[in-house]
Amino acid sequence: MTDKRHHHHSRRAEFSSKFGVIMAAAGSAVGLGNIWKFPYITGVYGGAAFLFVYLAFIAAIGVPVMLSEFIIGRGARRNPFGAFRKLAPNSLWPFAGMMGIGAAFMILSYYGVVAGWSLEYIVRSLTDGFSGKSADELAADFTTFVESPVEPVIYQLLFMFMTGLIVFAGVKNGIEKGSKIMMPLLIFIVIILGIRSITLPGAGDGLKFFFKPDFSRLTWEGVLAALGHAFFSLSLGMGTLITYGSYISADTSLPRSAVQVSGLDTLISILAGLVIFPAVFAYGIEPGSGPGLVFITLPNVFVQMPGGYVFAILFFVLLTLAALTSAISILEVVVVYFHEELKIRRKVATVLATVVTGLLGVICSLSMGINKGQTFFGLNFFDLMDWISAYLLLPLGGLLITLFVGWRLGRRLVHAEISKGGHLSPAMLTVFMALIKIIAPIAIAIVFFKGINLL
Ligand code: PHE
């Protein structure tokens, strides 16, 4: 059986071990979303209440959608577009895959910009660039930097080059190997930073803000943000995990992998909150400061913290590693699509995809500064890419994925796929089917429409 499968698909790449699967998929999930975005939106939407809504979405919607993506991916062993076409020939379903590939372009373009900032902040912390500066000076430094037309563009392109290099090395020798090295390092760094932060005098207020909910502070906008972020953080809704699922071998349990990857991603977000909130409160700084939280507020913390020089370096290395293992997963979606659907050689496809997303990233970066005046629906190009992808395309993609697996593939096919390398009791299978057929689609639709004020 196994031999036959290997024979059939001998030309398609596969991850070499279960550990490799978890590290690669968790590498995709754990990214800027966990360390940059999660703490700042938790800060903006009021702390613990937001956290609890977010956790509920991860468990009830995130895990089932992730499992659905793995099922489509391993079931078809194709890129997202080709996977839908193979499983549902002569239908409109492949457009769901197409949408995901579009989302990949958009996300990677602004993702590389923020990752580039992080890269520059490694250099800045190595050269002791924060010390002796006031909060206002640190804020002004950040703004001057991101609005400059040259420096952030160079760092963004450098980051995209690193991303392209790993994907160029291939699924096993690039993505899997890279993730197996970078992820344990990342976990190690985040734990060290967490210990430093919660042992600061005055850290308790930060813990209270993060864990003691005040539901009166919760808004519908916050609920939409929690759902959108659950998708973003778990890398769902655009076919990243369809793509990685297509590299999972038949002896690996998909349900177990989905639970482990979601668990690891959530754990790292919580650890990131434990790094940031206690430190922010210990130094009497405002937690709701938005996207600048890790680039302005944290340096301000590092300046005052004993050992801040070293912890600053560790933090921005952490942020960059997290970004890199995610960026490779987004680039891979585009590369494997170019390769399998447009029949471009994989290495050529990698260069092409890196160059195109890199150039889109340049537009994003410039929209922070010299092109700031050019807005679409009141957003600059950078925010537009973020908004369309995180709040429209990912939830919509997730909705289509759950409907597809629930209604089109159906219980028998799902059962066959999740029984390989594992087992799900009939009761659990029923729960899963109910979640993806009815509960997740309705929840996504309500929160989505409510959020964009159509309801
Ligand atoms: N999950 C990644 C993060 O949290 C971002 C991402 C989104 C990656 C969608 C792939 C697909 O940073």
mmCIF file of C-alpha atoms and ligand atoms in Angstrom, residues 28-29 31-34 107 111 232-233 235 238 240 326 329-330, ligand 1:
data_model
loop_
_atom_site.group_PDB
_atom_site.id
_atom_site.type_symbol
_atom_site.label_atom_id
_atom_site.label_comp_id
_atom_site.label_asym_id
_atom_site.label_seq_id
_atom_site.Cartn_x
_atom_site.Cartn_y
_atom_site.Cartn_z
ATOM 1 C CA SER A 28 4.255 28.668 9.234
ATOM 2 C CA ALA A 29 1.753 29.395 11.988
ATOM 3 C CA GLY A 31 5.135 34.364 12.956
ATOM 4 C CA LEU A 32 4.724 38.105 13.114
ATOM 5 C CA GLY A 33 1.109 37.277 13.923
ATOM 6 C CA ASN A 34 2.095 35.848 17.286
ATOM 7 C CA ILE A 107 0.143 38.930 2.625
ATOM 8 C CA TYR A 111 4.733 40.724 5.674
ATOM 9 C CA PHE A 232 -4.082 34.712 10.281
ATOM 10 C CA SER A 233 -2.152 33.239 13.172
ATOM 11 C CA SER A 235 -2.040 30.371 8.577
ATOM 12 C CA MET A 238 -5.412 30.705 1.861
ATOM 13 C CA THR A 240 -0.789 27.370 3.074
ATOM 14 C CA SER A 326 6.144 31.931 8.025
ATOM 15 C CA SER A 329 5.302 28.954 3.795
ATOM 16 C CA ILE A 330 3.549 31.811 2.006
HETATM 17 N N1 PHE B 1 0.591 32.609 10.534
HETATM 18 C C1 PHE B 1 1.531 33.611 10.176
HETATM 19 C C2 PHE B 1 1.755 34.533 11.370
HETATM 20 O O1 PHE B 1 1.147 34.398 12.380
HETATM 21 C C3 PHE B 1 1.097 34.426 8.986
HETATM 22 C C4 PHE B 1 0.554 33.644 7.864
HETATM 23 C C5 PHE B 1 -0.739 33.875 7.419
HETATM 24 C C6 PHE B 1 1.315 32.672 7.229
HETATM 25 C C7 PHE B 1 -1.285 33.145 6.398
HETATM 26 C C8 PHE B 1 0.780 31.923 6.212
HETATM 27 C C9 PHE B 1 -0.524 32.169 5.801
HETATM 28 O O2 PHE B 1 2.561 35.437 11.301
#
